[in-house]
CSV table of C-alpha atoms in Angstrom, one decimal:
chain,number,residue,atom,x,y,z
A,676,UNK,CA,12.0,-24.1,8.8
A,677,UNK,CA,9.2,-22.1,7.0
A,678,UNK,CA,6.0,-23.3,5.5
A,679,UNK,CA,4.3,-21.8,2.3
A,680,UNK,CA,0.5,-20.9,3.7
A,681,UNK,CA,-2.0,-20.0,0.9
A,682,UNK,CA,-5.0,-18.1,1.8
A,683,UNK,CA,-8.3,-18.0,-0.1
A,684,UNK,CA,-9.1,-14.0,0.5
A,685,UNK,CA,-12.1,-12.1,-0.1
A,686,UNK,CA,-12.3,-8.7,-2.3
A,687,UNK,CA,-11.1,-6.1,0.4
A,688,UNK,CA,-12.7,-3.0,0.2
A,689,UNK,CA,-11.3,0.0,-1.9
A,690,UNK,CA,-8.7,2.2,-0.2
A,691,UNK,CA,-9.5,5.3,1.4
A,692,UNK,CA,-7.9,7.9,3.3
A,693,UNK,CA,-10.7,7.1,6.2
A,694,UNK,CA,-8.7,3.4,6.3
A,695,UNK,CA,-5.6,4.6,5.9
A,696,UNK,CA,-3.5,4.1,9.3
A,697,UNK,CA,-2.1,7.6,9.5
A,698,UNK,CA,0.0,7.9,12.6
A,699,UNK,CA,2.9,10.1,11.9
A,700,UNK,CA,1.8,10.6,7.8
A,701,UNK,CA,-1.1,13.0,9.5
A,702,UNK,CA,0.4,15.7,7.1
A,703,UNK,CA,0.8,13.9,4.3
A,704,UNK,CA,-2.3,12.4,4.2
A,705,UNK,CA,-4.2,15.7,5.2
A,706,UNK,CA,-2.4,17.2,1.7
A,707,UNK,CA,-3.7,14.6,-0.2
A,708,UNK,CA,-6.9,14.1,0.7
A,709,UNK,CA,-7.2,18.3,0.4
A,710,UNK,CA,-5.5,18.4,-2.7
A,711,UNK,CA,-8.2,18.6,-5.6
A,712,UNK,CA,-10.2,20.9,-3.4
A,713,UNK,CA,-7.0,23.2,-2.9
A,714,UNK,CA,-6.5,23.0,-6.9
A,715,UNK,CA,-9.7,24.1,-7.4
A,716,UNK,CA,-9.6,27.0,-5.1
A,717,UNK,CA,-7.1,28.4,-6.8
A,718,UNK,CA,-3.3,28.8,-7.6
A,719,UNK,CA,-1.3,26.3,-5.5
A,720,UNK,CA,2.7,26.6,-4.6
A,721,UNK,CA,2.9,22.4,-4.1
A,722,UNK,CA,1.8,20.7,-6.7
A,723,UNK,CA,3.9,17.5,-7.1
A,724,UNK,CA,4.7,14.6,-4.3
A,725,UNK,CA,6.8,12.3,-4.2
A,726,UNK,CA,6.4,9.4,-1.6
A,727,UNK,CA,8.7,6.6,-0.8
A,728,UNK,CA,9.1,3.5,1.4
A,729,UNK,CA,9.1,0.3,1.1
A,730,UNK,CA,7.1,-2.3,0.0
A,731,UNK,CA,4.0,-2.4,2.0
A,732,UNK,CA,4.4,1.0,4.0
A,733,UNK,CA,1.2,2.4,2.6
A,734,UNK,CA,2.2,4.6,-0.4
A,735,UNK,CA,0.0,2.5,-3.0
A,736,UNK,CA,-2.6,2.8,-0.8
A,737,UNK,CA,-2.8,6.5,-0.6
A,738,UNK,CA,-2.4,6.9,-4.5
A,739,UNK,CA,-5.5,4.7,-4.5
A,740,UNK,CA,-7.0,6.8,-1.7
A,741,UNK,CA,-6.5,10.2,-4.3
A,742,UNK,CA,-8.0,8.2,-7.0
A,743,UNK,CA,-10.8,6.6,-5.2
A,744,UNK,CA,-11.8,9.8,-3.6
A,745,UNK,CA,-11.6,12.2,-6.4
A,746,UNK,CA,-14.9,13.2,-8.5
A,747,UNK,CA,-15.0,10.4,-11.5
A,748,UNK,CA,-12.4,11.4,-14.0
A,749,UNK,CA,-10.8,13.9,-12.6
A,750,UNK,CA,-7.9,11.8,-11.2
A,751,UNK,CA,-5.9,8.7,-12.8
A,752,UNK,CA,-3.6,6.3,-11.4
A,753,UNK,CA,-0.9,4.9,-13.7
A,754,UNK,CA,2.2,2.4,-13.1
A,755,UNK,CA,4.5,-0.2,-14.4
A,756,UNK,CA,1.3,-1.8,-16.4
A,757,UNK,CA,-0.5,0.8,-17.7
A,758,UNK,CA,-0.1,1.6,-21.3
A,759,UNK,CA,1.6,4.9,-22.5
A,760,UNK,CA,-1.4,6.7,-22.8
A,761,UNK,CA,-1.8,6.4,-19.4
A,762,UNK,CA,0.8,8.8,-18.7
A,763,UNK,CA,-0.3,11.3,-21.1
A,764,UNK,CA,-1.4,15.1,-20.5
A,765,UNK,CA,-5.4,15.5,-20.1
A,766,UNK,CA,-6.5,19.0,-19.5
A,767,UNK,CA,-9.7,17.2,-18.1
A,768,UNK,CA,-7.7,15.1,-15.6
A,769,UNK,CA,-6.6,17.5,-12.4
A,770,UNK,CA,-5.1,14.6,-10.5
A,771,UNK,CA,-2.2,12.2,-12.0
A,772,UNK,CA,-0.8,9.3,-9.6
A,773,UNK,CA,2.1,7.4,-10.4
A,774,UNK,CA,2.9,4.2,-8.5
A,775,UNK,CA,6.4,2.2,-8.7
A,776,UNK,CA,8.3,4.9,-10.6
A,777,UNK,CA,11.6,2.8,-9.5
A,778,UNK,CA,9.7,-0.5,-12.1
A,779,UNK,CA,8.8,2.0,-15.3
A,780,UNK,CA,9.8,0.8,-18.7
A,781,UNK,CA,12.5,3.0,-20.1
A,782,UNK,CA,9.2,4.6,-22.5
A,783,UNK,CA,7.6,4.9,-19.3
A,784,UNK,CA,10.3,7.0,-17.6
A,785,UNK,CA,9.9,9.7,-20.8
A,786,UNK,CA,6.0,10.1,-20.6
A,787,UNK,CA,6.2,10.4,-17.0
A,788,UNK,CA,9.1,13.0,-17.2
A,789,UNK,CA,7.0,14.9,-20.3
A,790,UNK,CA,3.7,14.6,-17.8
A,791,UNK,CA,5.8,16.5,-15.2
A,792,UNK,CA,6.2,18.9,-17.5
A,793,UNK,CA,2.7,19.6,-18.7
A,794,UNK,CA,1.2,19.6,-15.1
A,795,UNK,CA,4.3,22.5,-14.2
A,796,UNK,CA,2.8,24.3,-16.9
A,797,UNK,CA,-0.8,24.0,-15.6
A,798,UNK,CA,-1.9,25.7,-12.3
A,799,UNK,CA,-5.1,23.4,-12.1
A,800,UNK,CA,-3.5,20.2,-12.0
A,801,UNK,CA,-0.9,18.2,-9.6
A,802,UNK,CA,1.2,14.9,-10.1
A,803,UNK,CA,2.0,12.4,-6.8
A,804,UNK,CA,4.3,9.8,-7.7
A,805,UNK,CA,5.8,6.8,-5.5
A,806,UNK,CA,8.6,4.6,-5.1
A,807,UNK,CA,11.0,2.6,-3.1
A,808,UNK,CA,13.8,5.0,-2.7
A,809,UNK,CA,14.3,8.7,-2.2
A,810,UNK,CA,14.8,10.7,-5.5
A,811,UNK,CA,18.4,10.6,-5.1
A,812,UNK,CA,18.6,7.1,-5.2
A,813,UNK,CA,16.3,6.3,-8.0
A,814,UNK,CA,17.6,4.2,-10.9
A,815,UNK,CA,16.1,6.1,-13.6
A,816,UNK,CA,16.7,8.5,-15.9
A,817,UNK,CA,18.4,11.7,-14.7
A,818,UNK,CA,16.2,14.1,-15.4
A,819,UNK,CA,13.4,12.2,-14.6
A,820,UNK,CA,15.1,11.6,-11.2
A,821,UNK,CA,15.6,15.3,-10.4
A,822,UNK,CA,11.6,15.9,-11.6
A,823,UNK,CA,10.7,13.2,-8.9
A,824,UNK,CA,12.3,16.0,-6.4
A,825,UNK,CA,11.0,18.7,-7.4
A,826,UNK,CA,8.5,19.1,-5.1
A,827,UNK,CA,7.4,17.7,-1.6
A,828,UNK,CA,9.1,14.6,-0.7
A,829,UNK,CA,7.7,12.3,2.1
A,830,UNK,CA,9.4,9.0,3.4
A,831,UNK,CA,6.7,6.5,4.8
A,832,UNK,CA,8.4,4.2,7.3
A,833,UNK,CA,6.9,1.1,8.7
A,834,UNK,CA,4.7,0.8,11.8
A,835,UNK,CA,6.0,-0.5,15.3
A,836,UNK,CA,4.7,-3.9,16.3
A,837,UNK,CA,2.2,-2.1,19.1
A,838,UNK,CA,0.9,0.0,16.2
A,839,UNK,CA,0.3,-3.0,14.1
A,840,UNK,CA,-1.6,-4.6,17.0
A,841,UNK,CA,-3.6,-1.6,17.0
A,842,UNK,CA,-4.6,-1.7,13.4
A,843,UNK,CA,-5.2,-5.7,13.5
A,844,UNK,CA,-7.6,-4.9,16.4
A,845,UNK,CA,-9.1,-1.8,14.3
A,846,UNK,CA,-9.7,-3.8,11.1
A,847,UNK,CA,-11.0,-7.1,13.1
A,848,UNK,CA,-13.7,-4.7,14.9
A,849,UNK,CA,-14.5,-3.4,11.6
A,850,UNK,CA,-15.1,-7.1,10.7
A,851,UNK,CA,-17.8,-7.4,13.5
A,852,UNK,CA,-14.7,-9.4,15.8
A,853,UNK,CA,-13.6,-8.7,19.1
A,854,UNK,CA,-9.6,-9.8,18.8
A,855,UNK,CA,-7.7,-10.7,22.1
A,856,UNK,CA,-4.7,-10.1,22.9
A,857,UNK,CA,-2.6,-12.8,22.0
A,858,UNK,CA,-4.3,-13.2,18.7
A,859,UNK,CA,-1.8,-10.3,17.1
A,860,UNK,CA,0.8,-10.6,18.9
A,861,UNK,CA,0.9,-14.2,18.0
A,862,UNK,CA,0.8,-13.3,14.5
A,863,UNK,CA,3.9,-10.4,15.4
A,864,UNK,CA,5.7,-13.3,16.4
A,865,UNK,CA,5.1,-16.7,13.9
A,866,UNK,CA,4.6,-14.6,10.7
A,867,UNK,CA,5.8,-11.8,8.3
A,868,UNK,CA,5.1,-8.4,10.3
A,869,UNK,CA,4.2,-6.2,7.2
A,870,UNK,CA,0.7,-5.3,6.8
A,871,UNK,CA,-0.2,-6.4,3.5
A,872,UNK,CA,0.5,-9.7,5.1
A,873,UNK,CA,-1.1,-9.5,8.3
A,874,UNK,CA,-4.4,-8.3,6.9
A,875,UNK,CA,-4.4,-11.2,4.8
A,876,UNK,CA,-4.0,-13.7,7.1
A,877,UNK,CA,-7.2,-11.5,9.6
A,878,UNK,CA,-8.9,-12.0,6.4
A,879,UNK,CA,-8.5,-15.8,6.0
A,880,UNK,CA,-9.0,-16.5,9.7
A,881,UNK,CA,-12.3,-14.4,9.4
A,882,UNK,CA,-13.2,-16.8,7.0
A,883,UNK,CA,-12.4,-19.9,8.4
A,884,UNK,CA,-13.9,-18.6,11.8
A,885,UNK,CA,-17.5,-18.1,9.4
A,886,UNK,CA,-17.1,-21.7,8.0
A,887,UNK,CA,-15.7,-23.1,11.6
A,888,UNK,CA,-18.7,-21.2,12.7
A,889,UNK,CA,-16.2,-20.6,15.9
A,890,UNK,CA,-15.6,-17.6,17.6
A,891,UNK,CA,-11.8,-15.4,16.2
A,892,UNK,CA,-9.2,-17.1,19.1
A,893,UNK,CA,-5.6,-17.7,19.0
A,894,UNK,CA,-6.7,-22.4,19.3
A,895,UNK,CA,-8.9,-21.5,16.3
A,896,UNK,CA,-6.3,-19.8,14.8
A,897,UNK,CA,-4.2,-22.6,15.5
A,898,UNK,CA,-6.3,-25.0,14.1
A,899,UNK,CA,-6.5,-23.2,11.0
A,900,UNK,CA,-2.8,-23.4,10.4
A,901,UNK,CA,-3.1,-27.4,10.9
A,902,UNK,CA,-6.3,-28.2,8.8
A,903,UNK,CA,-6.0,-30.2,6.1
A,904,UNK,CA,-5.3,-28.5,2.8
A,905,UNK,CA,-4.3,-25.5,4.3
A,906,UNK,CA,-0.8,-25.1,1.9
A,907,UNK,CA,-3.3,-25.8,-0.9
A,908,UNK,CA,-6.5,-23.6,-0.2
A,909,UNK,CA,-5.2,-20.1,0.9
A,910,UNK,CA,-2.8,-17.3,0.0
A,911,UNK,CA,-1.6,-14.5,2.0
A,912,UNK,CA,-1.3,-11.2,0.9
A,913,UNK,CA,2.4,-11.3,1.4
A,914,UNK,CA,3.5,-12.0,-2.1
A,915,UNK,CA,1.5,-9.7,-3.3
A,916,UNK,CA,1.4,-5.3,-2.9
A,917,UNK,CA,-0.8,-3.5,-4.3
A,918,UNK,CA,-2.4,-1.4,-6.8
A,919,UNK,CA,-5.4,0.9,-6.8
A,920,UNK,CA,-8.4,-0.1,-5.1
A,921,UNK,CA,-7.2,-1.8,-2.2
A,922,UNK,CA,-5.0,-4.7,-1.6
A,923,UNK,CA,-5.0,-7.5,-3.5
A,924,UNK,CA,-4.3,-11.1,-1.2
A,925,UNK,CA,-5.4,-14.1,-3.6
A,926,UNK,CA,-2.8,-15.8,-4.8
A,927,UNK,CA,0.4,-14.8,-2.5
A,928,UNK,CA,2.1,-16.6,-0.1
A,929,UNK,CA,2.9,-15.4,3.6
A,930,UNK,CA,5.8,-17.5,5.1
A,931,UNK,CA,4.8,-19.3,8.7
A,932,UNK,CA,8.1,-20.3,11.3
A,933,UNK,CA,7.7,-23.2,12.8
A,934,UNK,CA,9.4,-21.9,15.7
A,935,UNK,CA,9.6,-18.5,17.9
A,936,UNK,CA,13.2,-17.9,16.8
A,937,UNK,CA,13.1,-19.2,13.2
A,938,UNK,CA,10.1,-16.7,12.7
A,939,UNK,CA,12.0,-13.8,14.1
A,940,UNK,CA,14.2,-14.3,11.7
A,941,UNK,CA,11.1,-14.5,8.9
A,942,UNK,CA,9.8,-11.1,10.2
A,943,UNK,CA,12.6,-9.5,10.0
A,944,UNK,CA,12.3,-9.9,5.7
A,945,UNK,CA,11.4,-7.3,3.7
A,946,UNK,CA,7.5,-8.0,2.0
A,947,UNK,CA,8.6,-8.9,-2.1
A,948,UNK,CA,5.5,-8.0,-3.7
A,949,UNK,CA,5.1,-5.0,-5.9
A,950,UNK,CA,3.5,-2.3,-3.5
A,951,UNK,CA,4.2,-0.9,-7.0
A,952,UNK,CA,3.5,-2.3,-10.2
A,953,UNK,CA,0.0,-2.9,-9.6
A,954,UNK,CA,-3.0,-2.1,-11.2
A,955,UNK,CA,-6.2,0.1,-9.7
A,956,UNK,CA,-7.8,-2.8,-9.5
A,957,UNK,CA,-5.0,-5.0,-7.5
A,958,UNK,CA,-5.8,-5.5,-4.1
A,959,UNK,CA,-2.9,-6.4,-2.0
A,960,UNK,CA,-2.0,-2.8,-0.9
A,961,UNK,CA,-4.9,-1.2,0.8
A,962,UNK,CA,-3.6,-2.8,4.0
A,963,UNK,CA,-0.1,-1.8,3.3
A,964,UNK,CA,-1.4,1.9,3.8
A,965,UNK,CA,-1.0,1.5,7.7
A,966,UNK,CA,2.3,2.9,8.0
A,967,UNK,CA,3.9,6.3,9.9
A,968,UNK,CA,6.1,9.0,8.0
A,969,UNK,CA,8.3,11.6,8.5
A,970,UNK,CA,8.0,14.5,5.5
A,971,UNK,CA,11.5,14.9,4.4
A,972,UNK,CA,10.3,18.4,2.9
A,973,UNK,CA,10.8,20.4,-0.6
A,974,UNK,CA,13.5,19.0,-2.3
A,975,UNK,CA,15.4,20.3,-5.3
């Protein structure tokens, strides 16, 4: 039987390519993080992306990464709730991302298929978009769909659990923490094993270990999950995805098994939140960003 944990998180901090769990994306992540210097050096053969995966495998993340990185206004970052003019041409703009083109408004589907269009027809400017499905199964418009392959297409697939580990124990050293062992791999087993979720529940126990004023161990972290209150103070990131600056984890809920077995089961669920539809400002994806991928390559 699974319990409804909220967690009371912090503001994470914005989404880089520096924080961004690359593992098998190296390539991806290398042509992104080059691209507005590449654009500015002169004419450039790929100049549209498309990324896809699933809900918390890092692809908000990285649009947030090209926005966050990118000299101030020379990228934007548009999805599901930005306004039309969002998705309109800028001459002054040299970097468009699009996030959750599989949740665009029918409107939304024809600015983004008109943008295409415009930065085709200009050398000095490049489109990445996302979504949760390769361009050939996108349920959108068909010519919008065959734009979203146009270009490079790269699949971001989900990290193994010793990977995760990894990144728990990265991100807790960032945090000043020195995680044992069976700390994450307590959390691989009891909870949701996507990242956005994960790093929200590090975050909480960061927290409570401040107020506890107790050092970060698998009985604090116990005790955590049986304090008072705990249902009604917190929220995990696990409801939640993300949008650009990093990930957003107020206000979600991670599920917790009672038991080993019932929360193999749990784990085995795929994160519901929008990694997608979020705004720059929505935090629940910069910890979906640790993920691997496998470039699928030019297609169309």
């Amino acid at each position: 039987m699974l319990r409804q944990l909220t967690l009371d998180l912090g503001t994470p901090p914005p989404s880089t390519f520096d924080n961004f769990f690359a593992g098998a994306n190296a390539e991806l992540v290398t042509r992104l993080r080059e691209l507005d210097n590449a654009l500015a050096a002169g004419p450039l053969a790929d100049r549209t992306f498309y990324v896809w995966g699933e809900t918390g495998s890092g692809r908000t993340h990285l649009l947030q990464a090209l926005v966050h990185e990118a000299p101030p206004g020379h990228a934007r970052f548009a999805g599901p709730q930005s306004s039309l003019a969002a998705f309109s041409f800028d001459p002054r703009v040299a970097l468009y991302a699009i996030d959750d083109c599989d949740a665009l408004s029918a409107a939304q589907q024809i600015a983004v298929f008109n943008l295409f269009n415009e930065v085709r027809a200009h050398p000095t400017s490049a489109l990445v978009a996302a979504g949760n499905a390769p361009p050939i199964g996108m349920t959108v418009r068909e010519d919008l769909r065959t734009r979203l392959g146009w270009g490079l297409v790269f699949h971001l697939a989900p990290l193994p659990d010793e990977a995760k580990a990894a990144v728990l124990k990265h991100a807790a050293r960032e945090r000043g923490i020195m995680l044992a062992d069976d700390v994450p791999a307590y959390l691989l087993t009891h909870f949701r094993r996507d990242m956005p979720s994960l790093m929200g529940l590090l975050d909480a126990l960061d927290r409570f270990s401040l107020e506890q004023k107790r050092a970060v161990t698998l009985p604090l972290l116990r005790t955590m999950l049986a304090s008072p209150g705990a249902n009604e103070r917190r929220g995990a990131a696990a409801g939640s995805t993300g949008g650009p600056a990093a990930s957003g984890a107020s206000g979600a809920c991670a599920a917790l098994a009672d038991s080993t077995a019932t929360s193999s089961a749990a784990s085995a669920a795929t994160l519901a939140g929008p990694d997608t539809g979020a705004s720059p400002a929505d935090p629940a994806s910069s910890h979906a960003a640790f993920s691997a991928s496998s470039k699928i390559g030019p297609h169309g």
